[in-house]
mmCIF file of C-alpha atoms in Angstrom:
data_model
loop_
_atom_site.group_PDB
_atom_site.id
_atom_site.type_symbol
_atom_site.label_atom_id
_atom_site.label_comp_id
_atom_site.label_asym_id
_atom_site.label_seq_id
_atom_site.Cartn_x
_atom_site.Cartn_y
_atom_site.Cartn_z
ATOM 1 C CA UNK C 1186 -8.872 16.613 8.160
ATOM 2 C CA UNK C 1187 -7.531 16.165 4.623
ATOM 3 C CA UNK C 1188 -4.056 17.350 5.727
ATOM 4 C CA UNK C 1189 -4.087 14.753 8.529
ATOM 5 C CA UNK C 1190 -4.966 12.022 6.003
ATOM 6 C CA UNK C 1191 -2.208 13.195 3.674
ATOM 7 C CA UNK C 1192 0.226 12.864 6.588
ATOM 8 C CA UNK C 1193 -0.837 9.221 6.995
ATOM 9 C CA UNK C 1194 -0.116 8.696 3.290
ATOM 10 C CA UNK C 1195 3.295 10.342 3.624
ATOM 11 C CA UNK C 1196 4.129 8.072 6.580
ATOM 12 C CA UNK C 1197 2.911 5.123 4.476
ATOM 13 C CA UNK C 1198 5.403 5.959 1.710
ATOM 14 C CA UNK C 1199 8.236 6.544 4.181
ATOM 15 C CA UNK C 1200 7.645 3.187 5.869
ATOM 16 C CA UNK C 1201 7.175 1.341 2.579
ATOM 17 C CA UNK C 1202 10.304 2.757 0.963
ATOM 18 C CA UNK C 1203 12.322 2.053 4.123
ATOM 19 C CA UNK C 1204 10.858 -1.484 4.057
ATOM 20 C CA UNK C 1205 9.910 -0.963 7.697
ATOM 21 C CA UNK C 1206 7.100 -3.485 8.055
ATOM 22 C CA UNK C 1207 6.242 -2.557 11.642
ATOM 23 C CA UNK C 1208 5.822 1.149 10.889
ATOM 24 C CA UNK C 1209 3.815 0.284 7.793
ATOM 25 C CA UNK C 1210 1.529 -2.119 9.658
ATOM 26 C CA UNK C 1211 1.048 0.395 12.506
ATOM 27 C CA UNK C 1212 -0.886 2.544 10.031
ATOM 28 C CA UNK C 1213 -3.490 -0.203 9.513
ATOM 29 C CA UNK C 1214 -6.514 -1.357 11.474
ATOM 30 C CA UNK C 1215 -6.256 -4.975 12.726
ATOM 31 C CA UNK C 1216 -8.953 -6.081 10.261
ATOM 32 C CA UNK C 1217 -7.856 -3.930 7.327
ATOM 33 C CA UNK C 1218 -8.416 -5.221 3.830
ATOM 34 C CA UNK C 1219 -6.127 -4.768 0.829
ATOM 35 C CA UNK C 1220 -6.971 -5.335 -2.835
ATOM 36 C CA UNK C 1221 -4.357 -5.523 -5.597
ATOM 37 C CA UNK C 1222 -4.215 -6.932 -9.120
ATOM 38 C CA UNK C 1223 -0.730 -8.238 -8.214
ATOM 39 C CA UNK C 1224 -2.306 -10.310 -5.427
ATOM 40 C CA UNK C 1225 -4.683 -11.806 -7.983
ATOM 41 C CA UNK C 1226 -1.691 -12.892 -10.075
ATOM 42 C CA UNK C 1227 0.697 -14.050 -7.339
ATOM 43 C CA UNK C 1228 -1.959 -15.540 -5.016
ATOM 44 C CA UNK C 1229 -4.939 -16.444 -7.237
ATOM 45 C CA UNK C 1230 -6.799 -18.075 -4.335
ATOM 46 C CA UNK C 1231 -7.246 -14.592 -2.773
ATOM 47 C CA UNK C 1232 -9.004 -13.207 -5.859
ATOM 48 C CA UNK C 1233 -6.889 -10.109 -5.172
ATOM 49 C CA UNK C 1234 -8.159 -9.421 -1.637
ATOM 50 C CA UNK C 1235 -6.450 -10.081 1.700
ATOM 51 C CA UNK C 1236 -7.617 -9.231 5.221
ATOM 52 C CA UNK C 1237 -5.837 -8.546 8.502
ATOM 53 C CA UNK C 1238 -2.378 -7.404 9.511
ATOM 54 C CA UNK C 1239 -0.804 -10.864 9.323
ATOM 55 C CA UNK C 1240 -1.885 -11.267 5.701
ATOM 56 C CA UNK C 1241 -0.532 -7.779 4.953
ATOM 57 C CA UNK C 1242 2.729 -8.628 6.723
ATOM 58 C CA UNK C 1243 3.162 -11.793 4.691
ATOM 59 C CA UNK C 1244 2.345 -10.055 1.403
ATOM 60 C CA UNK C 1245 4.754 -7.151 1.884
ATOM 61 C CA UNK C 1246 7.518 -9.234 3.454
ATOM 62 C CA UNK C 1247 7.512 -11.478 0.384
ATOM 63 C CA UNK C 1248 7.559 -8.437 -1.921
ATOM 64 C CA UNK C 1249 10.446 -6.797 -0.027
ATOM 65 C CA UNK C 1250 12.479 -10.022 -0.146
ATOM 66 C CA UNK C 1251 11.726 -10.706 -3.820
ATOM 67 C CA UNK C 1252 12.239 -7.082 -4.933
ATOM 68 C CA UNK C 1253 14.927 -5.489 -2.727
ATOM 69 C CA UNK C 1254 15.148 -2.398 -4.958
ATOM 70 C CA UNK C 1255 11.366 -1.752 -4.892
ATOM 71 C CA UNK C 1256 10.689 1.958 -4.457
ATOM 72 C CA UNK C 1257 7.563 4.119 -4.781
ATOM 73 C CA UNK C 1258 8.010 7.679 -6.052
ATOM 74 C CA UNK C 1259 5.045 9.855 -5.070
ATOM 75 C CA UNK C 1260 3.566 11.990 -7.837
ATOM 76 C CA UNK C 1261 0.293 13.142 -6.229
ATOM 77 C CA UNK C 1262 -1.736 12.923 -3.009
ATOM 78 C CA UNK C 1263 -5.368 14.025 -2.822
ATOM 79 C CA UNK C 1264 -7.428 13.656 0.347
ATOM 80 C CA UNK C 1265 -10.975 14.264 1.481
ATOM 81 C CA UNK C 1266 -12.753 13.440 4.743
ATOM 82 C CA UNK C 1267 -12.132 9.674 4.785
ATOM 83 C CA UNK C 1268 -9.729 8.685 2.012
ATOM 84 C CA UNK C 1269 -6.481 9.513 0.284
ATOM 85 C CA UNK C 1270 -5.948 9.003 -3.430
ATOM 86 C CA UNK C 1271 -2.254 8.358 -4.052
ATOM 87 C CA UNK C 1272 -0.496 8.322 -7.401
ATOM 88 C CA UNK C 1273 3.031 7.011 -7.610
ATOM 89 C CA UNK C 1274 5.616 5.386 -9.831
ATOM 90 C CA UNK C 1275 6.670 1.829 -8.959
ATOM 91 C CA UNK C 1276 10.397 1.511 -9.567
ATOM 92 C CA UNK C 1277 12.364 -1.734 -9.514
ATOM 93 C CA UNK C 1278 15.886 -2.265 -10.886
ATOM 94 C CA UNK C 1279 15.844 -3.839 -14.363
ATOM 95 C CA UNK C 1280 12.062 -3.407 -14.744
ATOM 96 C CA UNK C 1281 10.030 -0.774 -16.531
ATOM 97 C CA UNK C 1282 8.480 1.852 -14.246
ATOM 98 C CA UNK C 1283 4.752 1.403 -13.625
ATOM 99 C CA UNK C 1284 2.296 4.221 -12.876
ATOM 100 C CA UNK C 1285 0.037 3.220 -9.976
ATOM 101 C CA UNK C 1286 -2.961 4.719 -8.226
ATOM 102 C CA UNK C 1287 -3.996 3.588 -4.758
ATOM 103 C CA UNK C 1288 -6.828 4.604 -2.463
ATOM 104 C CA UNK C 1289 -6.504 4.418 1.309
ATOM 105 C CA UNK C 1290 -9.788 4.487 3.233
ATOM 106 C CA UNK C 1291 -9.147 5.780 6.746
ATOM 107 C CA UNK C 1292 -11.256 5.641 9.899
ATOM 108 C CA UNK C 1293 -10.090 6.900 13.306
ATOM 109 C CA UNK C 1294 -6.542 7.469 11.962
ATOM 110 C CA UNK C 1295 -6.150 3.858 10.754
ATOM 111 C CA UNK C 1296 -6.262 2.502 7.218
ATOM 112 C CA UNK C 1297 -9.242 0.174 6.980
ATOM 113 C CA UNK C 1298 -9.146 -0.589 3.241
ATOM 114 C CA UNK C 1299 -6.677 -0.049 0.427
ATOM 115 C CA UNK C 1300 -7.160 -0.629 -3.285
ATOM 116 C CA UNK C 1301 -4.428 -0.607 -5.932
ATOM 117 C CA UNK C 1302 -5.048 0.253 -9.598
ATOM 118 C CA UNK C 1303 -2.539 -0.157 -12.411
ATOM 119 C CA UNK C 1304 -2.279 -1.395 -15.949
#
């Protein structure tokens, strides 16, 4: 099971780095939730939490347009029966790299909740 969850994480990175919104969203449940400190800053009314594929689409589309060089370099993937802990480096041209950790909670091969941690 953990290998299957790691494969979902690998597909997540491939879709994200290709900026392929449809492939990225296909990995998520319709009612998936996503929490990020960046959301709290850029969309304070969300308090850092969005829900549903359309909210995810809007969030990532804006990020891809605003940061065309955005790239995530995977450093570690650890999985258990229902989640994947991902560590990666956020790279953007003319910005300092940022170390990030993210947890994907997965149920029936779909991401149901994701949480981002960074300083």
